[in-house]
Amino acid sequence: MTTRRAIFPASFDPIHLGHIDIALRASRLFDEIIVGVYDRPLKHLLFDVEKRVALVEQAFEDVPNIRVARYSGLTVEFARQVGALAIVRGLRVFSDFELEFRMALANKRLAPEIEVVALLASEQHMHLASSTIREIASLGGDISTMVPPHVEETLLAHFRKLGDDAAGSVDMVSFRD
Ligand code: ADP
């Protein structure tokens, strides 16, 4: 029997509980999920791809049917390379819908054989976004209910170091998603 495999692609800068929830729920619908960490998105990043991959790997180390891979280039090409039949996305609020719908239509034009499966965000994670979490962490806010402990530690260490290096100033960091 062929493996029903899907990818869950994002930049994961950093991974948070909303992403984890989507990947775990998708892992019950498909035989295998490959979480794809997008190498170089067209936006400012806090963490390099090695760090983002390491944080994602640690988040799923106990889940046998979730694997992690880094990729560059078109998401549909990555899906084809790994033999995925679907791309999983999460839908938070109405504003996600327009973007996700546009991306799904573009991907469908590029790769008609690959389906886009969008899972609705869970109520408790609806508000989570990597950009918000980065900003809260940079200002010393509590992110313990938003990210797993290893991501919290990494963010705290990052901003502690930035603070030490710049004597409290973190204005070289951009928080755009
Ligand atoms: P990217 O950097 O690739 O834009 P995002 O974190 O913005 O990454 O989104 C990646 C995918 O995860 C998208 O499909 C997005 O809708 C979904 N996602 C992000 N945050 C949440 C959340 N809190 N709950 C459910 N899905 C989410």
PDB file of N, CA and C in Angstrom, residues 9-63:
ATOM      1  N   PRO A   9       4.396  22.899   5.376  1.00  0.00           N
ATOM      2  CA  PRO A   9       5.498  23.839   5.160  1.00  0.00           C
ATOM      3  C   PRO A   9       5.286  25.183   5.864  1.00  0.00           C
ATOM      4  N   ALA A  10       6.355  25.744   6.404  1.00  0.00           N
ATOM      5  CA  ALA A  10       6.313  27.102   6.973  1.00  0.00           C
ATOM      6  C   ALA A  10       7.746  27.522   7.272  1.00  0.00           C
ATOM      7  N   SER A  11       7.920  28.763   7.679  1.00  0.00           N
ATOM      8  CA  SER A  11       9.285  29.166   8.046  1.00  0.00           C
ATOM      9  C   SER A  11       9.602  28.881   9.517  1.00  0.00           C
ATOM     10  N   PHE A  12       8.590  28.719  10.348  1.00  0.00           N
ATOM     11  CA  PHE A  12       8.801  28.301  11.743  1.00  0.00           C
ATOM     12  C   PHE A  12       9.875  29.140  12.445  1.00  0.00           C
ATOM     13  N   ASP A  13       9.580  30.421  12.569  1.00  0.00           N
ATOM     14  CA  ASP A  13      10.582  31.334  13.152  1.00  0.00           C
ATOM     15  C   ASP A  13      10.043  32.002  14.418  1.00  0.00           C
ATOM     16  N   PRO A  14       9.855  31.306  15.498  1.00  0.00           N
ATOM     17  CA  PRO A  14      10.070  29.867  15.699  1.00  0.00           C
ATOM     18  C   PRO A  14       8.744  29.105  15.690  1.00  0.00           C
ATOM     19  N   ILE A  15       8.878  27.772  15.788  1.00  0.00           N
ATOM     20  CA  ILE A  15       7.683  26.920  15.905  1.00  0.00           C
ATOM     21  C   ILE A  15       6.941  27.257  17.204  1.00  0.00           C
ATOM     22  N   HIS A  16       5.608  27.221  17.144  1.00  0.00           N
ATOM     23  CA  HIS A  16       4.818  27.488  18.356  1.00  0.00           C
ATOM     24  C   HIS A  16       3.700  26.447  18.494  1.00  0.00           C
ATOM     25  N   LEU A  17       2.896  26.573  19.545  1.00  0.00           N
ATOM     26  CA  LEU A  17       1.895  25.536  19.834  1.00  0.00           C
ATOM     27  C   LEU A  17       0.811  25.448  18.761  1.00  0.00           C
ATOM     28  N   GLY A  18       0.553  26.546  18.055  1.00  0.00           N
ATOM     29  CA  GLY A  18      -0.426  26.508  16.961  1.00  0.00           C
ATOM     30  C   GLY A  18       0.070  25.622  15.827  1.00  0.00           C
ATOM     31  N   HIS A  19       1.346  25.769  15.455  1.00  0.00           N
ATOM     32  CA  HIS A  19       1.932  24.907  14.415  1.00  0.00           C
ATOM     33  C   HIS A  19       1.910  23.443  14.868  1.00  0.00           C
ATOM     34  N   ILE A  20       2.301  23.226  16.116  1.00  0.00           N
ATOM     35  CA  ILE A  20       2.408  21.853  16.628  1.00  0.00           C
ATOM     36  C   ILE A  20       1.036  21.175  16.605  1.00  0.00           C
ATOM     37  N   ASP A  21       0.025  21.921  16.996  1.00  0.00           N
ATOM     38  CA  ASP A  21      -1.339  21.401  16.992  1.00  0.00           C
ATOM     39  C   ASP A  21      -1.764  20.966  15.575  1.00  0.00           C
ATOM     40  N   ILE A  22      -1.469  21.803  14.594  1.00  0.00           N
ATOM     41  CA  ILE A  22      -1.840  21.471  13.204  1.00  0.00           C
ATOM     42  C   ILE A  22      -1.088  20.218  12.744  1.00  0.00           C
ATOM     43  N   ALA A  23       0.215  20.164  13.012  1.00  0.00           N
ATOM     44  CA  ALA A  23       1.010  19.008  12.556  1.00  0.00           C
ATOM     45  C   ALA A  23       0.537  17.718  13.230  1.00  0.00           C
ATOM     46  N   LEU A  24       0.234  17.783  14.521  1.00  0.00           N
ATOM     47  CA  LEU A  24      -0.209  16.566  15.227  1.00  0.00           C
ATOM     48  C   LEU A  24      -1.573  16.104  14.707  1.00  0.00           C
ATOM     49  N   ARG A  25      -2.473  17.056  14.479  1.00  0.00           N
ATOM     50  CA  ARG A  25      -3.789  16.667  13.951  1.00  0.00           C
ATOM     51  C   ARG A  25      -3.653  16.096  12.541  1.00  0.00           C
ATOM     52  N   ALA A  26      -2.778  16.690  11.753  1.00  0.00           N
ATOM     53  CA  ALA A  26      -2.555  16.167  10.393  1.00  0.00           C
ATOM     54  C   ALA A  26      -1.933  14.772  10.447  1.00  0.00           C
ATOM     55  N   SER A  27      -1.121  14.528  11.460  1.00  0.00           N
ATOM     56  CA  SER A  27      -0.448  13.219  11.557  1.00  0.00           C
ATOM     57  C   SER A  27      -1.439  12.096  11.841  1.00  0.00           C
ATOM     58  N   ARG A  28      -2.656  12.465  12.259  1.00  0.00           N
ATOM     59  CA  ARG A  28      -3.698  11.442  12.457  1.00  0.00           C
ATOM     60  C   ARG A  28      -4.501  11.220  11.186  1.00  0.00           C
ATOM     61  N   LEU A  29      -4.374  12.138  10.240  1.00  0.00           N
ATOM     62  CA  LEU A  29      -5.125  12.004   8.981  1.00  0.00           C
ATOM     63  C   LEU A  29      -4.295  11.346   7.885  1.00  0.00           C
ATOM     64  N   PHE A  30      -2.964  11.492   7.995  1.00  0.00           N
ATOM     65  CA  PHE A  30      -2.069  10.946   6.965  1.00  0.00           C
ATOM     66  C   PHE A  30      -1.143   9.912   7.597  1.00  0.00           C
ATOM     67  N   ASP A  31      -0.556   9.052   6.755  1.00  0.00           N
ATOM     68  CA  ASP A  31       0.408   8.071   7.280  1.00  0.00           C
ATOM     69  C   ASP A  31       1.662   8.775   7.769  1.00  0.00           C
ATOM     70  N   GLU A  32       2.060   9.820   7.042  1.00  0.00           N
ATOM     71  CA  GLU A  32       3.310  10.498   7.398  1.00  0.00           C
ATOM     72  C   GLU A  32       3.216  11.988   7.079  1.00  0.00           C
ATOM     73  N   ILE A  33       3.701  12.797   7.991  1.00  0.00           N
ATOM     74  CA  ILE A  33       3.780  14.241   7.760  1.00  0.00           C
ATOM     75  C   ILE A  33       5.249  14.624   7.704  1.00  0.00           C
ATOM     76  N   ILE A  34       5.597  15.378   6.682  1.00  0.00           N
ATOM     77  CA  ILE A  34       6.948  15.929   6.640  1.00  0.00           C
ATOM     78  C   ILE A  34       6.828  17.429   6.869  1.00  0.00           C
ATOM     79  N   VAL A  35       7.334  17.853   8.002  1.00  0.00           N
ATOM     80  CA  VAL A  35       7.296  19.278   8.325  1.00  0.00           C
ATOM     81  C   VAL A  35       8.445  19.926   7.552  1.00  0.00           C
ATOM     82  N   GLY A  36       8.100  20.820   6.641  1.00  0.00           N
ATOM     83  CA  GLY A  36       9.112  21.446   5.783  1.00  0.00           C
ATOM     84  C   GLY A  36       9.470  22.828   6.305  1.00  0.00           C
ATOM     85  N   VAL A  37      10.729  22.990   6.642  1.00  0.00           N
ATOM     86  CA  VAL A  37      11.191  24.290   7.147  1.00  0.00           C
ATOM     87  C   VAL A  37      11.764  25.064   5.961  1.00  0.00           C
ATOM     88  N   TYR A  38      11.064  26.132   5.618  1.00  0.00           N
ATOM     89  CA  TYR A  38      11.454  26.897   4.433  1.00  0.00           C
ATOM     90  C   TYR A  38      12.715  27.704   4.726  1.00  0.00           C
ATOM     91  N   ASP A  39      13.709  27.417   3.906  1.00  0.00           N
ATOM     92  CA  ASP A  39      15.063  27.923   4.042  1.00  0.00           C
ATOM     93  C   ASP A  39      15.157  29.450   4.114  1.00  0.00           C
ATOM     94  N   ARG A  40      14.709  30.091   3.036  1.00  0.00           N
ATOM     95  CA  ARG A  40      14.926  31.534   2.905  1.00  0.00           C
ATOM     96  C   ARG A  40      13.680  32.285   2.479  1.00  0.00           C
ATOM     97  N   PRO A  41      12.737  32.449   3.381  1.00  0.00           N
ATOM     98  CA  PRO A  41      11.546  33.218   3.009  1.00  0.00           C
ATOM     99  C   PRO A  41      11.908  34.671   2.763  1.00  0.00           C
ATOM    100  N   LEU A  42      11.029  35.374   2.037  1.00  0.00           N
ATOM    101  CA  LEU A  42      11.305  36.788   1.734  1.00  0.00           C
ATOM    102  C   LEU A  42      10.897  37.656   2.916  1.00  0.00           C
ATOM    103  N   LYS A  43      11.453  37.370   4.057  1.00  0.00           N
ATOM    104  CA  LYS A  43      11.160  38.213   5.208  1.00  0.00           C
ATOM    105  C   LYS A  43      12.313  38.113   6.187  1.00  0.00           C
ATOM    106  N   HIS A  44      12.347  39.068   7.068  1.00  0.00           N
ATOM    107  CA  HIS A  44      13.414  39.088   8.058  1.00  0.00           C
ATOM    108  C   HIS A  44      13.232  37.919   9.021  1.00  0.00           C
ATOM    109  N   LEU A  45      14.325  37.217   9.300  1.00  0.00           N
ATOM    110  CA  LEU A  45      14.233  36.062  10.195  1.00  0.00           C
ATOM    111  C   LEU A  45      14.976  36.314  11.489  1.00  0.00           C
ATOM    112  N   LEU A  46      14.459  35.752  12.558  1.00  0.00           N
ATOM    113  CA  LEU A  46      15.167  35.830  13.836  1.00  0.00           C
ATOM    114  C   LEU A  46      16.222  34.728  13.909  1.00  0.00           C
ATOM    115  N   PHE A  47      15.840  33.497  13.527  1.00  0.00           N
ATOM    116  CA  PHE A  47      16.741  32.348  13.648  1.00  0.00           C
ATOM    117  C   PHE A  47      17.146  31.821  12.273  1.00  0.00           C
ATOM    118  N   ASP A  48      18.392  31.358  12.168  1.00  0.00           N
ATOM    119  CA  ASP A  48      18.830  30.772  10.895  1.00  0.00           C
ATOM    120  C   ASP A  48      18.152  29.409  10.709  1.00  0.00           C
ATOM    121  N   VAL A  49      18.292  28.875   9.515  1.00  0.00           N
ATOM    122  CA  VAL A  49      17.516  27.668   9.201  1.00  0.00           C
ATOM    123  C   VAL A  49      17.944  26.477  10.063  1.00  0.00           C
ATOM    124  N   GLU A  50      19.225  26.386  10.404  1.00  0.00           N
ATOM    125  CA  GLU A  50      19.683  25.258  11.234  1.00  0.00           C
ATOM    126  C   GLU A  50      18.987  25.285  12.594  1.00  0.00           C
ATOM    127  N   LYS A  51      18.914  26.480  13.173  1.00  0.00           N
ATOM    128  CA  LYS A  51      18.275  26.616  14.488  1.00  0.00           C
ATOM    129  C   LYS A  51      16.782  26.319  14.378  1.00  0.00           C
ATOM    130  N   ARG A  52      16.119  26.840  13.323  1.00  0.00           N
ATOM    131  CA  ARG A  52      14.677  26.615  13.176  1.00  0.00           C
ATOM    132  C   ARG A  52      14.381  25.118  12.998  1.00  0.00           C
ATOM    133  N   VAL A  53      15.217  24.444  12.200  1.00  0.00           N
ATOM    134  CA  VAL A  53      15.032  22.998  12.003  1.00  0.00           C
ATOM    135  C   VAL A  53      15.224  22.262  13.328  1.00  0.00           C
ATOM    136  N   ALA A  54      16.263  22.628  14.079  1.00  0.00           N
ATOM    137  CA  ALA A  54      16.545  21.939  15.351  1.00  0.00           C
ATOM    138  C   ALA A  54      15.368  22.087  16.320  1.00  0.00           C
ATOM    139  N   LEU A  55      14.781  23.276  16.374  1.00  0.00           N
ATOM    140  CA  LEU A  55      13.645  23.499  17.283  1.00  0.00           C
ATOM    141  C   LEU A  55      12.423  22.689  16.838  1.00  0.00           C
ATOM    142  N   VAL A  56      12.221  22.592  15.536  1.00  0.00           N
ATOM    143  CA  VAL A  56      11.085  21.808  15.021  1.00  0.00           C
ATOM    144  C   VAL A  56      11.320  20.321  15.297  1.00  0.00           C
ATOM    145  N   GLU A  57      12.552  19.859  15.068  1.00  0.00           N
ATOM    146  CA  GLU A  57      12.863  18.439  15.316  1.00  0.00           C
ATOM    147  C   GLU A  57      12.600  18.059  16.761  1.00  0.00           C
ATOM    148  N   GLN A  58      13.029  18.930  17.654  1.00  0.00           N
ATOM    149  CA  GLN A  58      12.845  18.636  19.078  1.00  0.00           C
ATOM    150  C   GLN A  58      11.351  18.587  19.445  1.00  0.00           C
ATOM    151  N   ALA A  59      10.562  19.425  18.775  1.00  0.00           N
ATOM    152  CA  ALA A  59       9.125  19.470  19.076  1.00  0.00           C
ATOM    153  C   ALA A  59       8.434  18.146  18.721  1.00  0.00           C
ATOM    154  N   PHE A  60       8.965  17.439  17.718  1.00  0.00           N
ATOM    155  CA  PHE A  60       8.286  16.220  17.254  1.00  0.00           C
ATOM    156  C   PHE A  60       9.108  14.957  17.494  1.00  0.00           C
ATOM    157  N   GLU A  61      10.090  15.024  18.369  1.00  0.00           N
ATOM    158  CA  GLU A  61      10.991  13.877  18.518  1.00  0.00           C
ATOM    159  C   GLU A  61      10.265  12.618  18.993  1.00  0.00           C
ATOM    160  N   ASP A  62       9.118  12.786  19.663  1.00  0.00           N
ATOM    161  CA  ASP A  62       8.394  11.607  20.157  1.00  0.00           C
ATOM    162  C   ASP A  62       7.257  11.180  19.236  1.00  0.00           C
ATOM    163  N   VAL A  63       7.149  11.801  18.082  1.00  0.00           N
ATOM    164  CA  VAL A  63       6.036  11.459  17.185  1.00  0.00           C
ATOM    165  C   VAL A  63       6.591  10.664  16.002  1.00  0.00           C
TER     166      VAL A  63
END
